[in-house]
Coordinates of C-alpha atoms in Angstrom, one line a residue:
Chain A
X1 CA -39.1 -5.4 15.0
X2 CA -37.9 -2.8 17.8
X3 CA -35.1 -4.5 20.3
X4 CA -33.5 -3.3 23.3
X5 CA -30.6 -1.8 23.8
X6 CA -27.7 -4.4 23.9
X7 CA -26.0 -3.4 26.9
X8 CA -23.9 -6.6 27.9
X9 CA -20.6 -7.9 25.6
X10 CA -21.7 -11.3 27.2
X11 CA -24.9 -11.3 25.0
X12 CA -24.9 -14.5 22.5
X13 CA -25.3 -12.0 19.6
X14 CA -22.5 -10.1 21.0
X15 CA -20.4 -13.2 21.7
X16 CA -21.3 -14.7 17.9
X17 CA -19.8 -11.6 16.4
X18 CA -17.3 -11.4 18.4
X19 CA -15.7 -14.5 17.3
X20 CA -16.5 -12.8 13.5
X21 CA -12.8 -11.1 14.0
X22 CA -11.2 -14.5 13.8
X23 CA -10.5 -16.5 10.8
X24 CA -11.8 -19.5 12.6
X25 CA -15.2 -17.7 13.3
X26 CA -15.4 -16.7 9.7
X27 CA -14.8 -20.0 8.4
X28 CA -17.4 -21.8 10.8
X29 CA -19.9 -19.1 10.2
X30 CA -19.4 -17.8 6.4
X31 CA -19.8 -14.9 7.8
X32 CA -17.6 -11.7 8.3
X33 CA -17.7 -8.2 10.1
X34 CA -17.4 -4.8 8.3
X35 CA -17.0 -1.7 10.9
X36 CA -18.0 2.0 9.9
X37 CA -20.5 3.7 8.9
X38 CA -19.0 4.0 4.8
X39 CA -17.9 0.1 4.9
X40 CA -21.5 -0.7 6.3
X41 CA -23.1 1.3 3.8
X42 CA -21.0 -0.1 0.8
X43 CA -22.4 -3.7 2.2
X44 CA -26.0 -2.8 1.9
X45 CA -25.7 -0.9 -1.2
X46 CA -23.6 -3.7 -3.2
X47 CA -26.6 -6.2 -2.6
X48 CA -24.2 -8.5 -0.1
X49 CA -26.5 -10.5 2.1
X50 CA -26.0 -8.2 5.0
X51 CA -27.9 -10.3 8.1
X52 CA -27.4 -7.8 10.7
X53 CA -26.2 -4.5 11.9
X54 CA -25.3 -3.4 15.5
X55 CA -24.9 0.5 16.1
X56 CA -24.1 2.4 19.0
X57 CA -27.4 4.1 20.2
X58 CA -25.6 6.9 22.3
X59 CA -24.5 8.1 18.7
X60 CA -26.4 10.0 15.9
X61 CA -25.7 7.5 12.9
X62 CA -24.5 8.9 9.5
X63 CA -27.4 9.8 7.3
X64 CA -26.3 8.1 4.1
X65 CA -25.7 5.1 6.0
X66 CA -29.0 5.1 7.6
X67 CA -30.6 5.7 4.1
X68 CA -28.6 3.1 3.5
X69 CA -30.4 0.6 6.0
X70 CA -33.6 2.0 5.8
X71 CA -33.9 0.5 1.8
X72 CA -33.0 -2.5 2.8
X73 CA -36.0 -2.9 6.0
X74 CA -37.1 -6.0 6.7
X75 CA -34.3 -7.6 5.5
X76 CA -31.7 -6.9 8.0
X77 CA -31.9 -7.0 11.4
X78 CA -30.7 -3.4 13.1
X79 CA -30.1 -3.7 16.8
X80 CA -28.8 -1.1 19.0
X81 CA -26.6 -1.5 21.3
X82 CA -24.2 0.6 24.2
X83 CA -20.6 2.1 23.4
X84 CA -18.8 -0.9 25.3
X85 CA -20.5 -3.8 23.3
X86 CA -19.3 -1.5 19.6
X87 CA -15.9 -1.4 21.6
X88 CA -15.9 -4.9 21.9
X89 CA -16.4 -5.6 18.3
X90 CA -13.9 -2.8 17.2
X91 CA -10.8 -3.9 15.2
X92 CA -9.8 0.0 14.9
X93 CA -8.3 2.3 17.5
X94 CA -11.6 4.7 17.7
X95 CA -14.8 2.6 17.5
X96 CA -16.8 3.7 14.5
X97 CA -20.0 2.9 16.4
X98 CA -21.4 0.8 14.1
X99 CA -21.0 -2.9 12.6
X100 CA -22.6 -5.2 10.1
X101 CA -22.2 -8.8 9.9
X102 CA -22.4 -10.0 6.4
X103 CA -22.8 -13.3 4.5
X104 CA -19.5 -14.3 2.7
X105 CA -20.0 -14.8 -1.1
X106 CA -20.0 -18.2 -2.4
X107 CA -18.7 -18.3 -6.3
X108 CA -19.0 -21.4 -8.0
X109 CA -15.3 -22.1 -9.4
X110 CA -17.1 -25.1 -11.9
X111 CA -19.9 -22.8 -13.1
X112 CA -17.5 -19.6 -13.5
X113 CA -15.2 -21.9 -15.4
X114 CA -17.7 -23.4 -17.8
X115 CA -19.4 -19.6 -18.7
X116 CA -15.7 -18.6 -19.1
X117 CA -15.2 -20.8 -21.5
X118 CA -16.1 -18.8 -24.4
X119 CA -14.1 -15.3 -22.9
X120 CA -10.9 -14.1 -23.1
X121 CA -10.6 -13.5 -19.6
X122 CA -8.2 -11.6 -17.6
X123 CA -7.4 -13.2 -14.0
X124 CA -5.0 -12.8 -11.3
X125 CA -3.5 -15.3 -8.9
X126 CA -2.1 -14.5 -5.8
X127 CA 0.5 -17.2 -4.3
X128 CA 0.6 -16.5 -0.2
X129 CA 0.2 -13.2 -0.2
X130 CA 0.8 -12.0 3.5
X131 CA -0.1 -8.3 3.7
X132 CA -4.1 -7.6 4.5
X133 CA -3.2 -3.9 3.2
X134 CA -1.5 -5.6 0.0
X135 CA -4.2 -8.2 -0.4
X136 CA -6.8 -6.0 0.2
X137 CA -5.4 -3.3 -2.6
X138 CA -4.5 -6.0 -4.9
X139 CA -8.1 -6.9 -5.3
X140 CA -9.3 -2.9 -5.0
X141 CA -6.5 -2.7 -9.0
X142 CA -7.6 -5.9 -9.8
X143 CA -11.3 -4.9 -10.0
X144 CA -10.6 -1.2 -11.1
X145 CA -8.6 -2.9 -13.8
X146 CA -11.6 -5.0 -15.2
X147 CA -10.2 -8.4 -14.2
X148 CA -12.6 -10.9 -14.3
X149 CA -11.8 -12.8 -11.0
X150 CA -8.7 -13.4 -8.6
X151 CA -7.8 -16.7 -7.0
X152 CA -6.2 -17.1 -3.7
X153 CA -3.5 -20.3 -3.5
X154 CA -3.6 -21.5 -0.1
X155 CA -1.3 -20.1 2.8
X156 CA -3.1 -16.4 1.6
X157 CA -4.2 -13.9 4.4
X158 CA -8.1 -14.2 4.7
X159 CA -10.1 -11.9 2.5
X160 CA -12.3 -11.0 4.7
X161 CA -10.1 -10.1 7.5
X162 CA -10.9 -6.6 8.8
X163 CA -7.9 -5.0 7.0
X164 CA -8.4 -6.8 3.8
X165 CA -12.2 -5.6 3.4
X166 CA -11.2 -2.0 4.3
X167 CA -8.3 -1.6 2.4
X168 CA -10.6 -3.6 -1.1
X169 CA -13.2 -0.5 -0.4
X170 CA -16.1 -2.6 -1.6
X171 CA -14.1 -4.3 -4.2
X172 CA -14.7 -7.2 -2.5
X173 CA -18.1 -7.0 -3.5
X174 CA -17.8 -6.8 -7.0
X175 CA -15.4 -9.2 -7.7
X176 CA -15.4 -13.1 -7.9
X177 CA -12.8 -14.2 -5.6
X178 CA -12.0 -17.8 -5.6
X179 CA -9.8 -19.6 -2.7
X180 CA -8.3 -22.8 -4.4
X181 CA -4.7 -24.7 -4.8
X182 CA -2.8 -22.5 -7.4
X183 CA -1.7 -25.5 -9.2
X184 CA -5.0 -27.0 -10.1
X185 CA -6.6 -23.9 -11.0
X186 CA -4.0 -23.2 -13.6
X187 CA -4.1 -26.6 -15.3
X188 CA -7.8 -26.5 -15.5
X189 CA -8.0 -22.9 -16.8
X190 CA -4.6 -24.3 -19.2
X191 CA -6.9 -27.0 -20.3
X192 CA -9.0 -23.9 -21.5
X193 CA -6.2 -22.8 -23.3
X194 CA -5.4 -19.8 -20.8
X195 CA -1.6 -18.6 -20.3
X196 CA 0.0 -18.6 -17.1
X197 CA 2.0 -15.8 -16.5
X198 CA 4.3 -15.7 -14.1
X199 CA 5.7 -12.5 -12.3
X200 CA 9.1 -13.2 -11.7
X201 CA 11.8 -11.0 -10.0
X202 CA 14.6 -11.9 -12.2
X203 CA 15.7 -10.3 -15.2
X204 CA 16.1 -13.7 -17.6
X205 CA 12.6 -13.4 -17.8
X206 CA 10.6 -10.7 -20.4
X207 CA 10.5 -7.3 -19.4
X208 CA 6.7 -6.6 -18.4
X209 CA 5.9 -4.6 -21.6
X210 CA 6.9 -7.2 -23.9
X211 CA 5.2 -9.8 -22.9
X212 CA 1.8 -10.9 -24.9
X213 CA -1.4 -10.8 -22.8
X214 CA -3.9 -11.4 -25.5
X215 CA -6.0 -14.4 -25.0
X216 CA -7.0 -15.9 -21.9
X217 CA -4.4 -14.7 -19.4
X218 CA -4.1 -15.5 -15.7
X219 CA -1.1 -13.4 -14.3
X220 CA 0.5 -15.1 -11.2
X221 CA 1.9 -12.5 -8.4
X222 CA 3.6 -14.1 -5.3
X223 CA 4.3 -14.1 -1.9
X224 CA 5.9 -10.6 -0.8
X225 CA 9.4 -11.8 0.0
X226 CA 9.5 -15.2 -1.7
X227 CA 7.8 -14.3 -5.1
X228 CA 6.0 -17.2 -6.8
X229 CA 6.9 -20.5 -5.1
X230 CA 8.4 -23.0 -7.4
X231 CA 5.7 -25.5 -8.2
X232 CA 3.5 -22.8 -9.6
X233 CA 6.1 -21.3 -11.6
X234 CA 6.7 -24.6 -13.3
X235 CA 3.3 -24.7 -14.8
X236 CA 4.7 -20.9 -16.2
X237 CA 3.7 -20.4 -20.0
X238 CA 5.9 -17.4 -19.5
X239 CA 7.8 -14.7 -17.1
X240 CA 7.6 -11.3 -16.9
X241 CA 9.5 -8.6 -14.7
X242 CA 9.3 -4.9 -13.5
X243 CA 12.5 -3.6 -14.4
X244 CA 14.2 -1.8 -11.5
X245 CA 16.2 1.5 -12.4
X246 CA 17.1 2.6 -8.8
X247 CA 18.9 0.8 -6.2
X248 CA 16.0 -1.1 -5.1
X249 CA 15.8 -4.8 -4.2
X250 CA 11.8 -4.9 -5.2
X251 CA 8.7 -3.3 -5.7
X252 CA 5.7 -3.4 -2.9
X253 CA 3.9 -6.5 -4.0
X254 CA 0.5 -4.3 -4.4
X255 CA 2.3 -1.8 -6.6
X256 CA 4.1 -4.6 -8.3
X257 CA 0.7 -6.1 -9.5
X258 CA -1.0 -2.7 -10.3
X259 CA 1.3 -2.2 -12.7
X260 CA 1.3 -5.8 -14.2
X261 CA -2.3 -5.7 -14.5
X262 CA -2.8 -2.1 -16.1
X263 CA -0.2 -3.2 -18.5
X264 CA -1.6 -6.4 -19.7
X265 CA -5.1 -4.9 -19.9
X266 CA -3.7 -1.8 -21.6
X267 CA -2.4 -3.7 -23.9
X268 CA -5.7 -6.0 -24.0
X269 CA -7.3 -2.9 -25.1
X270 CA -5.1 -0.8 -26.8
X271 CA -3.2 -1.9 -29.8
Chain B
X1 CA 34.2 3.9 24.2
X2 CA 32.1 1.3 26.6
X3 CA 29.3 3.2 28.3
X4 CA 27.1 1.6 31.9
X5 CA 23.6 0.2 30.0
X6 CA 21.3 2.6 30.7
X7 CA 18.4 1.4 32.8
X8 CA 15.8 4.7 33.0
X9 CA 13.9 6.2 31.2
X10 CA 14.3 9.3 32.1
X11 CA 17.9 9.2 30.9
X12 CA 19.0 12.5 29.2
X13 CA 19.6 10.8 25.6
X14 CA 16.5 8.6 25.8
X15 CA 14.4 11.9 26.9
X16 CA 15.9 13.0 23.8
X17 CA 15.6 10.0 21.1
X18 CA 11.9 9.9 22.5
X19 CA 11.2 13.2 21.3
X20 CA 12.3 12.2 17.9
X21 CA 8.9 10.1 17.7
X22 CA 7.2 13.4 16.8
X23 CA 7.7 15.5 13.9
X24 CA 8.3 18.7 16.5
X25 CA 11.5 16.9 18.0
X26 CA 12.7 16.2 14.6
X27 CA 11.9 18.9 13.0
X28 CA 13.9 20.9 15.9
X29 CA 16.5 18.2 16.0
X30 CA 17.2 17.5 12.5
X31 CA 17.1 13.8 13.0
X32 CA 14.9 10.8 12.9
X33 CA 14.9 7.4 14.4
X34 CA 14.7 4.1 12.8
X35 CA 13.8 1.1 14.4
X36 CA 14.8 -3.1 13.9
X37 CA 17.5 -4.5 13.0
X38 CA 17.1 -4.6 9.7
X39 CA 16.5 -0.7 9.1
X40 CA 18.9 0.1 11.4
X41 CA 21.8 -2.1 9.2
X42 CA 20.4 -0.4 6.0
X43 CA 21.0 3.2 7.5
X44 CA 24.3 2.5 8.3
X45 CA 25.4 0.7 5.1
X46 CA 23.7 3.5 2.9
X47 CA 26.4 6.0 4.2
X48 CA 23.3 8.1 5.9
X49 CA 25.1 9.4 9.1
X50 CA 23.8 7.9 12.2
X51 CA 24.6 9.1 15.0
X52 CA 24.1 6.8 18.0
X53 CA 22.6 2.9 18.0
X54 CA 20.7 2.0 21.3
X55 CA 20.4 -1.6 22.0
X56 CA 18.5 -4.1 24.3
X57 CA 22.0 -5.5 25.8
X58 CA 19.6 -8.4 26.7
X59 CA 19.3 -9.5 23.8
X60 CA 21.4 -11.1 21.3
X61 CA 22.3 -8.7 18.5
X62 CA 21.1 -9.5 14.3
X63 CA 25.1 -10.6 13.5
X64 CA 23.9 -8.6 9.8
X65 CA 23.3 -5.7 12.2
X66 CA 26.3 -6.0 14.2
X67 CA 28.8 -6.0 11.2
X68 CA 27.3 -2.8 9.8
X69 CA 28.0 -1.4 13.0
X70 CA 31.8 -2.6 13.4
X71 CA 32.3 -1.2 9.6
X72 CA 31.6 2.5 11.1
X73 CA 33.0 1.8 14.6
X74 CA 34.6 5.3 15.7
X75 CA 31.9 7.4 14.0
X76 CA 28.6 6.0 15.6
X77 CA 28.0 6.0 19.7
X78 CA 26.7 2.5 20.7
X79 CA 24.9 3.2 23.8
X80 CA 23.6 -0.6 25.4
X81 CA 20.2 0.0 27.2
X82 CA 17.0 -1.8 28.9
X83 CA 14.5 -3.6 27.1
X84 CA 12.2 -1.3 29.0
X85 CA 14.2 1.7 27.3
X86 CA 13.8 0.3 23.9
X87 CA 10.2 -0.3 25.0
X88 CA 9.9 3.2 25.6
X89 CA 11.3 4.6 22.2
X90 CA 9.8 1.3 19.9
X91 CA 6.5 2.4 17.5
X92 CA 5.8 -1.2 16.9
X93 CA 3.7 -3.7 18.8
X94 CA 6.5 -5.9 19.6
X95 CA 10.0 -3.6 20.0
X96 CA 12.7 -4.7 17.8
X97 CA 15.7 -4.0 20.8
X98 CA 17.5 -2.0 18.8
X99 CA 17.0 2.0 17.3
X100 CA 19.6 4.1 15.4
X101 CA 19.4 7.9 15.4
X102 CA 19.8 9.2 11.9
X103 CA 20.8 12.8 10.6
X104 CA 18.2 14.2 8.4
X105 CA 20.2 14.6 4.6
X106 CA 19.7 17.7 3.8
X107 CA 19.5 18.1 0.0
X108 CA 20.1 21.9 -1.5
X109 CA 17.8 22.3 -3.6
X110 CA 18.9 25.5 -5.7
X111 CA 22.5 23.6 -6.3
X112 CA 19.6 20.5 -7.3
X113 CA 18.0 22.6 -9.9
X114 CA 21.4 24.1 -11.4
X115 CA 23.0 20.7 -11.5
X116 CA 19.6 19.4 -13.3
X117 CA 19.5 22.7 -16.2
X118 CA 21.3 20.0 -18.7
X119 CA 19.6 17.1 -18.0
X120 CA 16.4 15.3 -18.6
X121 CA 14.7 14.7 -15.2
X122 CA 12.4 13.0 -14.3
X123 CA 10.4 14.1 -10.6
X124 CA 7.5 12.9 -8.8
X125 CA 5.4 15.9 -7.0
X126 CA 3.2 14.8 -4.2
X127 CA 1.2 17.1 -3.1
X128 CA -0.7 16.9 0.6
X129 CA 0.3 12.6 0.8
X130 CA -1.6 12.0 4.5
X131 CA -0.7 8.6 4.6
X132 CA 2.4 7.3 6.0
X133 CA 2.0 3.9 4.3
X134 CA 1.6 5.3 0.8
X135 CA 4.1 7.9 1.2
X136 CA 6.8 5.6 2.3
X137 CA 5.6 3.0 -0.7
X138 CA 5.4 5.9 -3.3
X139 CA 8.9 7.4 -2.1
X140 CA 10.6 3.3 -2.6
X141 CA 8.8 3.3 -6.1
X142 CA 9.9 6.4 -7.1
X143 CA 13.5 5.4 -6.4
X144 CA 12.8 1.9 -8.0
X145 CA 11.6 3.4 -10.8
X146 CA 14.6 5.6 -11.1
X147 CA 13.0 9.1 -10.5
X148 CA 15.7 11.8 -10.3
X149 CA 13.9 13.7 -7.1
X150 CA 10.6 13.6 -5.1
X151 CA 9.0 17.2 -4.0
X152 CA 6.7 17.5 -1.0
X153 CA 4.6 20.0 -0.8
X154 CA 2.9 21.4 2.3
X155 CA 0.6 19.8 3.9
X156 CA 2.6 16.0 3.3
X157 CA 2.8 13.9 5.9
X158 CA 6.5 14.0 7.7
X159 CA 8.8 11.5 5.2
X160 CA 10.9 10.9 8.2
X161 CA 7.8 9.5 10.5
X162 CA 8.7 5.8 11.2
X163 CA 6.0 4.2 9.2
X164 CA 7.1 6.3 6.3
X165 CA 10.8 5.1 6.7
X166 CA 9.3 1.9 7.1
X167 CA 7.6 1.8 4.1
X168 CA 10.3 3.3 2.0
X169 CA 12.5 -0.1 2.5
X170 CA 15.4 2.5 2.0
X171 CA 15.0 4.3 -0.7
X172 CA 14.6 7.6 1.8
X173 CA 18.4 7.4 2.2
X174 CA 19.2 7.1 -1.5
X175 CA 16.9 9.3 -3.3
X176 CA 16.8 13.0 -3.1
X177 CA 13.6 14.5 -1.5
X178 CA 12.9 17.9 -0.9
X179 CA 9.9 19.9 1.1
X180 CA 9.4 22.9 -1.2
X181 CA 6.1 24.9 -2.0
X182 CA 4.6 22.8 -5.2
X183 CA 3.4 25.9 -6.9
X184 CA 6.9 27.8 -6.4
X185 CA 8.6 24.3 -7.3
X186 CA 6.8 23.8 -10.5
X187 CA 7.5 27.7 -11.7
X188 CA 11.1 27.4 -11.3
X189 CA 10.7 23.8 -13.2
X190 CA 8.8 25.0 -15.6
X191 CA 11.5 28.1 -16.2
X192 CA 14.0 25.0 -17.5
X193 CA 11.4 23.8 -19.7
X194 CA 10.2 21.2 -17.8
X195 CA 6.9 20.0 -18.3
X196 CA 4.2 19.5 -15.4
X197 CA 1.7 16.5 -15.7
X198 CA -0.9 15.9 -13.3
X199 CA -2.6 13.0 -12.5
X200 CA -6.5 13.8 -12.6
X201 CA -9.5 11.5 -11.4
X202 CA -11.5 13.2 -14.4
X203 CA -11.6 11.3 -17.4
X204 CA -11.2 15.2 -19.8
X205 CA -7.9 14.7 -19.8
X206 CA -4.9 12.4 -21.5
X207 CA -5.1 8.7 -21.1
X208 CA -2.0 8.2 -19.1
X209 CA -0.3 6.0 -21.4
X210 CA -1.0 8.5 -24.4
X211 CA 0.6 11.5 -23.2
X212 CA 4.1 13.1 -24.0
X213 CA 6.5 12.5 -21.1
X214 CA 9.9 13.1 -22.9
X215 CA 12.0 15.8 -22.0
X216 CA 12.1 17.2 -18.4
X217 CA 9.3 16.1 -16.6
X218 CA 7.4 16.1 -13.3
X219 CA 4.9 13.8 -12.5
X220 CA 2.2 15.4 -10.0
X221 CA 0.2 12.9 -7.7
X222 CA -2.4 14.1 -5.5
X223 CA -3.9 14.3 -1.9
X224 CA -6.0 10.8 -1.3
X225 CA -9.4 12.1 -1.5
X226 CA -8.9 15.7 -3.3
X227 CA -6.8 15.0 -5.3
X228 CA -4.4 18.0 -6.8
X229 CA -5.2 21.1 -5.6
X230 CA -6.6 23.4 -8.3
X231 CA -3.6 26.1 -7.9
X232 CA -1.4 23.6 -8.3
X233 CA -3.4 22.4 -11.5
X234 CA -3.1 25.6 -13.0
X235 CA 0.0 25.0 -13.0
X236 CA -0.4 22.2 -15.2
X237 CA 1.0 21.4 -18.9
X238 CA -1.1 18.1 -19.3
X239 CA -3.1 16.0 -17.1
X240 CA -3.6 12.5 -17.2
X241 CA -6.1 9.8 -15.9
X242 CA -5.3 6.2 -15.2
X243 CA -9.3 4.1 -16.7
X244 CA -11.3 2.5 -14.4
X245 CA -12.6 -0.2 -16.3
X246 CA -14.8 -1.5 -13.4
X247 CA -16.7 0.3 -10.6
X248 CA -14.3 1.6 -8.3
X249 CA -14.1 5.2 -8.0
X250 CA -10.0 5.2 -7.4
X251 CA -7.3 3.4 -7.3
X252 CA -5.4 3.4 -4.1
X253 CA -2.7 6.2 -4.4
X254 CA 0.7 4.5 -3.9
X255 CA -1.1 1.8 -6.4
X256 CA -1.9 5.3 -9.2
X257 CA 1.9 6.9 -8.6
X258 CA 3.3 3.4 -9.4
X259 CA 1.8 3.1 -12.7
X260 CA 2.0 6.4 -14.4
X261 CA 6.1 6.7 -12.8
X262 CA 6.2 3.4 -14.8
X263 CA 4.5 4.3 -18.1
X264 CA 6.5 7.5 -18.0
X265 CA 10.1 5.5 -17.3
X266 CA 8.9 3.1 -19.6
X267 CA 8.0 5.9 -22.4
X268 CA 11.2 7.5 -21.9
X269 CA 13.3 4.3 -22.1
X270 CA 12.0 2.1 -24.6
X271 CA 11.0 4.1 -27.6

């Protein structure tokens, strides 16, 4: 179906996406907002229930991303629309010209838990992690990694906040990610028989490489300047930290877990 | 001595520290500027010399802050200014009301390379780093990780632009870091016997955790979408990949120099 060209930012399309940007919108609408021609593409081409995409018809659109849309016809809805209205809906400092809203994967925590029974799976847990950039490359390791699913504690930045989503580059996609209280997670997936392991800042706790990841493993990484807050770490079947040679208080968190999780899966793998 | 808060903006010193927001002014000037109160303490506590703190003298100053300064009274000027000065020199949404003016360390690198003839180095190599972000991370894990020296080749990104010092959490005052052509760099390296290992997205070459990284040793880390030039992978004694065990195509950058700095600390220390 042809539309017009969306000229007003007071349009109700407009104004529903709009409201995409925040966390609240994303929450009442299961919905969130990918900008850029790449992002947009990545969206369509993972299979994510992309329900619309707005472009800027003043603009010749990128040909792979058109390809992009064109396999999917019929099921999303493409509407053009002016410069000012893509402004509107731009969370960058130069419009892309182009935005897809897309449906917000639902995992089943239950049904994921039950088929995992019978895995050794490899997970990571994030406890109030602040950063979008760290979140967002955090789950773009965990998923290069092979770890079978992450799961947010509450107090974590959205994941589908703009900067998240860019900074996963369609790892978000790929991977199960699962928002629920740290705490009961790791009893149930204890119950399982999984390890907790905690990453820990201190050195009274094993040094990374020592540490046994065989088995179920969930590896715990905290908040950026707390760590791991203190209720989680006491449901800790073990602690493990990053050495630190230099003069240097800390790692970034998102390097801090990239090495964690190549370790434990290279050892997983490897000997 | 007191000096009058300066109220314009078109000040002589502020006309100056504002040209220190662009890598001509500091390349001319030989200084950089670090902003917030907590940078600002950490520049002056790290023996880097700063030259002159400007503050928002309507504000109440970080007491941390204003200790570090009173340990080096006598060799820094404390100039008290606007909030609309500090508006005018702050690269943050929301100015911090205080900026320090820092003298670029100049490290020699010939009297470097002498020093390092007897000794088993190990040096990161980054070669055409465009963003700030991971430069800034990459430099603090480098000097976490307790990398002897960092090399810039052309083409990097300024390490004295503020998001890199940002992102650095210090480690740009502690750790030697030196602007040199990579392909020069690596021949005068490679005359002491060092080796030169570089990190390649191709999967024909060494698992990074099975190569040889004993001995001297420099660690080569790539632009974020080319990757190492080919001239400077001529150069090459080994190259090493980090798996993707899922479908990503990369790892984020800051996220691959993190791991293989730590596999080769780790390979070096522990056995």
């Amino acid at each position: 179906m042809k539309h017009d060209v969306i000229q007003s930012v007071h349009n109700p399309l407009v104004k529903r996406l709009f409201r995409l940007l925040e966390r609240k919108g994303r929450d009442e609408q299961g919905r969130f907002l990918v900008e850029g021609a790449h992002l947009v593409e990545e969206a369509l081409n993972s299979g994510a229930e992309v329900i619309t995409v707005l472009y800027d018809s003043s603009r010749e659109m990128d040909p792979a991303c058109r390809r992009a849309i064109d396999r999917r016809a019929g099921e999303v809805e493409v509407v053009p629309a002016s410069a000012a209205v893509l402004a509107k809906l731009s969370e960058t400092k130069t419009p892309q010209g182009i935005v897809a809203e897309v449906k917000k994967t639902e995992h089943d925590w239950n049904a994921w838990l039950q088929a995992a029974e019978e895995r050794d799976y490899l997970l990571l847990m994030l406890d109030e992690i602040q950063d979008p950039g760290n979140l967002g490359t955090m789950l773009r390791t965990a998923e290069a990694a092979g770890v079978d699913a992450v799961i947010l504690g509450k107090g974590s930045v959205d994941p589908y906040n703009g900067k998240v989503v860019r900074a996963t580059m369609g790892a978000l996609y790929r991977l199960p990610v699962f928002s629920r209280p740290l705490l009961e997670a790791a009893a149930e997936l204890k119950r399982q028989g999984a390890r907790v392991i905690v990453s820990s800042l201190h050195e009274n706790s094993l040094r990374y490489d020592e540490a046994d990841y065989t088995g179920k493993t969930a590896i715990v990484i905290g908040n950026e300047g707390r760590g791991v807050s203190r209720a989680v770490s006491e449901a800790a079947d073990g602690f493990v930290h990053i050495p630190l040679y230099g003069r240097a208080e800390s790692l970034n968190a998102a390097v801090a877990a990239g090495i964690l999780i190549y370790e434990a899966q290279r050892r997983r793998r490897h000997r």
